[in-house]
Amino acid sequence: MTARSLSKGANLPVDVPDVRVELRWAEGAGGPDIDASALLLAQDGRVRDDRDFVFYNQPLHASGAVRHLGKRREAGVWTDTVQVDLRSLEGAITRVVLCASADGGTFGQVTGLTLRLLGGDGSSEVARFEMQADAETAFIAGELYLREGRWKFRAVGQGYASGLAGVATDFGITVDDEPEQAVTPPSRPAATPPHRPAVTPSAAASPAVTPRPTTPPVSAPPAPAPPTTAPPSGPRLTKGEERLPVDMRKRLSLRKEQVAVSLSKRGAVGISARVVLVLDASGSMAFLYSRGVVADVVERMAAVAAELDDDGEMQAWTFASDAARLPDLRLGELPEWLRLHVRVGEISLFRRSKKPRKGMEPGQVDMRSVGIQNEEQKAIAQVRSYVRENPAAAPTLVLFFSDGGVYRDAAIEQELRAAVEEPIFWQFVGLGRSNYGVLERFDTLPGRRVDNVGFFSVDDISTLPDQELYDRLLSEFPSWITAAGRAGIL
């Protein structure tokens, strides 16, 4: 394909299967920093949800078709690039809008602003579009669009004085202003304004949210309060249960008995285990968090730890786009733990700073660092690493709750197959009707010495009686202990 110089509004067919869209501008003292981004639009001209926005804080689309490659500087010229694999775009996507935003100034301060359309390997130039600007702080530079089954490119050059937030609003994203969150990181090549807004697609069920740092900081959990004396007429309580409110203590006591009944049915009386809790915090879970369903699940799982774990504690993780370890859940601190740590992920799309959110309490994870997408394999990997680094005499039972939307089947399968030789049993619980991918099929997957995975799903876990829940939750764990013992894993 011969390279063309395009004027505003011009278009041309795209005859290569994947392209790179490169923004170029001359380095200048005091000028703004420029960012490239892409919006994936459906037939109605709007994003389906926040996953259809690809930019510096969310650099890879879930389909893998669009990727933000990032900035480079060479010989006084800056570039920021987005790659689009047209073959991998989902069928619902009919346009990819290619945007530019100015951080810390206007495009009128930028020299040589140019869009280059390149072949996928970046070596051949397909088209070039030189843009003129004044007071704009954002541009729709161009767009890839599907017309009669063929992809084409159009040079747009539409400016916005309202920044990337103005562009985002036009395509179905709601701007949530958070001025107190922004700071200027010292490593920026150009000045950074004092604030970037948080942006959330209007279709999302959760509040505005952000893909996170690789390893979010987690403060050490507070030391347990000294135990108080149990009432003389009541049973002797251990593991901090005596510090619980009376109604919660009664529920825990009854549920412990129901856990014991479930184990007795399977000839597993007296077994012990280290219990680990993993909670899906993805955006689709927001309704279950807001209704208190997740908090109720955690309280019900505390009874499993109280019955199986010698110290009654649970290690806990939360996950969405990334995984983060939560402070250990101690029985005596259950009400406060529920208040502080049962929280859905967030995405603050323009957040660059790693400064904790204002108002966070000690030990809390900044849920902007957790995000909202489904990356189960990251939580699995972190739990596996913890078990390797902290060996225990008892096996580990992982209680893993998710509402589905699983799409990393290969990565999840790789993690769980590798974990076959480890003293861990993975019990997955699906919350609602959804796609659970490889988790649902794991019982039938060949080539494993022992079956180290259990799975079941329920339409509404809040209506499932405790005894039935524990029966289903613990149905495969005792048989795995036997099989793992015979295989020399335990």
Coordinates of C-alpha atoms in Angstrom, one line a residue, residues 153-453:
F153 CA -9.6 4.8 7.9
R154 CA -10.8 8.4 8.1
A155 CA -8.8 11.5 9.0
V156 CA -11.1 13.4 11.5
G157 CA -9.2 16.2 13.3
Q158 CA -12.2 17.2 15.5
G159 CA -11.0 19.2 18.5
Y160 CA -12.4 19.5 22.1
A161 CA -11.7 22.3 24.5
S162 CA -13.0 20.0 27.3
G163 CA -10.2 17.5 27.2
L164 CA -10.4 13.8 26.9
A165 CA -13.3 13.8 29.3
G166 CA -15.3 15.7 26.7
V167 CA -14.5 13.1 24.1
A168 CA -15.3 10.3 26.5
T169 CA -18.7 11.8 27.3
D170 CA -19.7 12.0 23.7
F171 CA -19.2 8.2 23.4
G172 CA -21.0 7.1 26.6
I173 CA -18.5 7.6 29.4
T174 CA -19.6 9.5 32.5
V175 CA -17.0 11.8 34.0
D176 CA -16.6 11.6 37.8
D177 CA -14.5 14.5 39.1
E178 CA -12.0 13.7 41.9
P179 CA -9.8 16.8 42.3
E180 CA -8.3 15.7 45.6
Q181 CA -6.8 12.6 44.2
A182 CA -4.3 14.0 41.7
V183 CA -0.6 14.7 42.2
T184 CA 2.2 15.4 39.8
P185 CA 4.5 12.4 39.5
P186 CA 8.2 13.5 39.3
S187 CA 9.0 11.2 36.4
R188 CA 6.7 13.0 33.9
P189 CA 8.6 14.3 30.9
A190 CA 6.4 17.4 30.8
A191 CA 4.3 19.3 33.3
T192 CA 1.3 17.5 34.6
P193 CA -1.9 19.4 35.6
P194 CA -3.0 19.3 39.2
H195 CA -6.0 17.0 38.4
R196 CA -7.2 14.4 36.0
P197 CA -10.9 13.4 36.2
A198 CA -12.0 9.9 36.8
V199 CA -14.1 8.4 34.0
T200 CA -16.6 5.6 34.0
P201 CA -18.7 4.3 31.1
S202 CA -22.4 5.0 31.8
A203 CA -23.1 1.3 31.2
A204 CA -21.0 0.2 34.1
A205 CA -22.7 -1.0 37.3
S206 CA -19.9 0.1 39.6
P207 CA -18.5 3.5 40.6
A208 CA -15.6 4.9 38.7
V209 CA -12.6 2.6 38.8
T210 CA -8.9 2.1 37.9
P211 CA -6.6 -0.7 36.8
R212 CA -4.0 -0.8 39.6
P213 CA -0.3 -0.9 40.3
T214 CA 1.3 -4.3 40.0
T215 CA 1.7 -4.7 43.8
P216 CA -0.7 -2.6 45.7
P217 CA 0.5 -1.7 49.2
V218 CA -1.3 -3.4 52.0
S219 CA -0.8 -2.3 55.6
A220 CA -0.4 -4.8 58.3
P221 CA -3.7 -5.7 60.0
P222 CA -4.3 -4.3 63.5
A223 CA -3.3 -6.5 66.4
P224 CA -6.3 -8.3 68.0
A225 CA -7.8 -6.8 71.0
P226 CA -7.4 -8.7 74.3
P227 CA -10.1 -11.2 74.8
T228 CA -12.9 -10.6 77.2
T229 CA -14.4 -13.1 79.5
A230 CA -17.2 -15.2 78.2
P231 CA -20.5 -15.2 80.2
P232 CA -20.2 -17.9 82.9
S233 CA -23.4 -19.7 81.7
G234 CA -22.2 -19.9 78.1
P235 CA -19.9 -22.3 76.3
R236 CA -16.1 -21.7 76.4
L237 CA -15.2 -19.8 73.2
T238 CA -11.9 -19.7 71.5
K239 CA -10.2 -18.0 68.5
G240 CA -11.7 -14.6 69.4
E241 CA -15.3 -15.5 68.9
E242 CA -16.2 -14.1 72.4
R243 CA -15.6 -10.6 71.0
L244 CA -18.3 -10.9 68.4
P245 CA -21.7 -9.2 68.8
V246 CA -24.2 -11.7 70.3
D247 CA -26.3 -12.2 67.2
M248 CA -23.2 -12.8 65.0
R249 CA -21.7 -15.1 67.6
K250 CA -24.9 -17.2 67.7
R251 CA -24.9 -17.5 63.8
L252 CA -21.3 -18.5 63.9
S253 CA -21.8 -21.2 66.5
L254 CA -24.7 -22.7 64.5
R255 CA -22.8 -22.6 61.3
K256 CA -19.8 -24.3 62.8
E257 CA -22.0 -27.2 63.8
Q258 CA -23.4 -27.3 60.2
V259 CA -19.8 -27.4 58.8
A260 CA -19.0 -30.3 61.2
V261 CA -22.1 -32.1 60.0
S262 CA -21.1 -31.7 56.3
L263 CA -17.6 -33.1 57.1
S264 CA -19.1 -36.0 59.1
K265 CA -21.2 -37.0 56.2
R266 CA -18.0 -37.6 54.2
G267 CA -16.1 -39.3 57.0
A268 CA -13.9 -36.3 57.5
V269 CA -14.4 -35.6 61.2
G270 CA -11.4 -33.9 62.8
I271 CA -9.6 -32.8 59.6
S272 CA -7.9 -29.4 59.6
A273 CA -7.0 -27.0 56.9
R274 CA -5.6 -23.6 56.3
V275 CA -8.6 -21.7 54.8
V276 CA -8.0 -19.0 52.2
L277 CA -10.8 -16.7 50.9
V278 CA -10.7 -15.1 47.4
L279 CA -13.4 -12.5 46.4
D280 CA -14.2 -11.3 42.9
A281 CA -14.3 -7.5 43.0
S282 CA -15.0 -7.0 39.3
G283 CA -17.4 -4.3 38.2
S284 CA -20.2 -6.8 37.5
M285 CA -20.1 -7.7 41.2
A286 CA -21.2 -4.2 42.3
F287 CA -24.8 -5.2 42.8
L288 CA -23.9 -8.1 45.0
Y289 CA -21.6 -5.9 47.1
S290 CA -24.2 -3.1 47.4
R291 CA -26.9 -5.6 48.5
G292 CA -24.6 -7.0 51.2
V293 CA -24.5 -10.5 49.5
V294 CA -20.7 -10.6 49.5
A295 CA -20.5 -9.5 53.2
D296 CA -22.9 -12.3 54.0
V297 CA -20.8 -14.8 52.1
V298 CA -17.7 -13.8 54.0
E299 CA -19.5 -14.3 57.3
R300 CA -20.7 -17.7 56.2
M301 CA -17.1 -18.7 55.2
A302 CA -15.8 -17.5 58.6
A303 CA -17.5 -20.6 60.0
V304 CA -15.5 -22.8 57.7
A305 CA -12.3 -21.3 59.0
A306 CA -13.5 -21.4 62.6
E307 CA -14.2 -25.2 62.3
L308 CA -11.2 -26.2 60.1
D309 CA -8.4 -23.8 60.9
D310 CA -6.5 -24.2 64.2
D311 CA -6.3 -20.4 64.7
G312 CA -9.6 -19.5 63.1
E313 CA -8.0 -17.0 60.7
M314 CA -8.4 -16.7 57.0
Q315 CA -5.9 -15.3 54.6
A316 CA -7.8 -13.3 52.0
W317 CA -7.4 -11.8 48.5
T318 CA -9.5 -9.6 46.3
F319 CA -9.2 -9.5 42.6
A320 CA -10.4 -8.0 39.3
S321 CA -7.9 -6.6 36.8
D322 CA -5.3 -7.4 39.4
A323 CA -5.1 -9.3 42.7
A324 CA -4.4 -7.7 46.1
R325 CA -3.9 -9.4 49.4
L326 CA -6.2 -8.2 52.2
P327 CA -5.4 -8.3 55.9
D328 CA -6.0 -11.6 57.5
L329 CA -9.5 -12.1 58.7
R330 CA -9.6 -12.9 62.5
L331 CA -12.8 -14.1 63.9
G332 CA -13.0 -11.6 66.7
E333 CA -12.6 -8.7 64.2
L334 CA -15.2 -9.9 61.7
P335 CA -17.6 -7.0 61.8
E336 CA -14.8 -4.4 61.4
W337 CA -13.2 -6.6 58.7
L338 CA -16.4 -6.7 56.7
R339 CA -16.7 -2.9 57.0
L340 CA -13.2 -2.2 55.9
H341 CA -12.4 -4.8 53.3
V342 CA -15.6 -6.1 51.5
R343 CA -15.4 -3.6 48.7
V344 CA -15.9 -3.7 44.9
G345 CA -13.1 -2.7 42.5
E346 CA -12.9 0.8 41.0
I347 CA -11.5 2.4 37.9
S348 CA -10.3 6.0 37.9
L349 CA -9.4 6.1 34.3
F350 CA -7.1 9.1 34.4
R351 CA -5.3 8.3 37.6
R352 CA -1.6 8.2 37.3
S353 CA -0.6 8.8 40.9
K354 CA -0.1 6.0 43.3
K355 CA -1.1 8.2 46.2
P356 CA -3.7 6.4 48.3
R357 CA -7.3 7.6 48.0
K358 CA -8.2 10.3 50.5
G359 CA -10.1 8.9 53.5
M360 CA -8.8 5.4 53.3
E361 CA -8.4 3.7 56.7
P362 CA -5.3 1.7 57.8
G363 CA -5.0 -1.7 56.1
Q364 CA -7.4 -0.9 53.3
V365 CA -6.5 -1.7 49.7
D366 CA -7.0 1.2 47.3
M367 CA -9.6 -0.5 45.1
R368 CA -8.6 1.7 42.1
S369 CA -5.5 -0.5 42.0
V370 CA -7.7 -3.6 41.8
G371 CA -9.8 -2.4 38.8
I372 CA -12.9 -4.1 37.4
Q373 CA -11.9 -6.7 34.8
N374 CA -11.7 -10.5 35.4
E375 CA -8.2 -11.8 35.8
E376 CA -8.7 -14.9 38.0
Q377 CA -5.3 -16.3 37.1
K378 CA -3.6 -13.4 38.9
A379 CA -5.3 -14.2 42.2
I380 CA -4.6 -17.9 41.7
A381 CA -0.9 -17.2 41.2
Q382 CA -0.6 -15.0 44.3
V383 CA -2.3 -17.6 46.5
R384 CA 0.1 -20.3 45.1
S385 CA 3.1 -18.1 45.8
Y386 CA 1.8 -17.5 49.4
V387 CA 1.4 -21.2 50.1
R388 CA 4.9 -22.0 48.8
E389 CA 6.5 -19.2 50.9
N390 CA 4.5 -20.1 54.0
P391 CA 4.4 -23.9 54.3
A392 CA 1.9 -25.4 56.8
A393 CA 1.4 -28.9 58.2
A394 CA -2.3 -28.8 57.1
P395 CA -3.5 -28.6 53.5
T396 CA -4.9 -25.4 52.1
L397 CA -8.5 -25.0 51.1
V398 CA -9.2 -22.0 48.9
L399 CA -12.7 -20.7 48.8
F400 CA -12.9 -18.7 45.5
F401 CA -16.0 -16.7 44.7
S402 CA -16.7 -15.2 41.3
D403 CA -19.7 -14.1 39.2
G404 CA -18.1 -15.4 36.0
G405 CA -17.2 -13.6 32.8
V406 CA -14.1 -15.9 32.7
Y407 CA -12.1 -15.3 29.6
R408 CA -8.5 -16.2 30.5
D409 CA -9.1 -19.9 30.2
A410 CA -5.6 -20.9 29.0
A411 CA -3.8 -18.9 31.8
I412 CA -6.2 -20.2 34.5
E413 CA -5.8 -23.8 33.3
Q414 CA -2.0 -23.4 33.3
E415 CA -2.0 -22.2 36.9
L416 CA -4.3 -24.9 38.2
R417 CA -2.5 -27.7 36.4
A418 CA 0.7 -26.5 37.9
A419 CA -1.0 -26.4 41.3
V420 CA -1.9 -30.2 41.1
E421 CA 1.4 -31.1 42.8
E422 CA 0.8 -28.5 45.6
P423 CA -1.1 -29.0 48.9
I424 CA -4.0 -26.8 47.8
F425 CA -7.6 -27.6 46.9
W426 CA -9.4 -25.0 44.9
Q427 CA -13.2 -24.7 45.5
F428 CA -14.7 -22.3 43.1
V429 CA -18.3 -21.0 43.7
G430 CA -20.1 -19.2 40.8
L431 CA -22.5 -16.5 41.9
G432 CA -25.2 -16.4 39.3
R433 CA -25.7 -17.6 35.7
S434 CA -22.6 -16.7 33.7
N435 CA -19.7 -18.1 31.7
Y436 CA -17.3 -19.8 34.0
G437 CA -15.1 -21.1 31.3
V438 CA -12.4 -23.6 32.3
L439 CA -13.5 -23.6 36.0
E440 CA -16.7 -25.3 35.0
R441 CA -15.0 -27.9 32.9
F442 CA -12.0 -28.7 35.1
D443 CA -13.5 -31.9 36.5
T444 CA -13.4 -33.4 33.0
L445 CA -9.9 -32.2 32.0
P446 CA -7.5 -35.1 31.6
G447 CA -3.8 -35.4 32.5
R448 CA -3.9 -34.6 36.3
R449 CA -2.7 -37.0 39.0
V450 CA -5.5 -35.8 41.3
D451 CA -8.5 -33.6 40.9
N452 CA -7.5 -30.5 42.7
V453 CA -10.5 -28.3 41.7

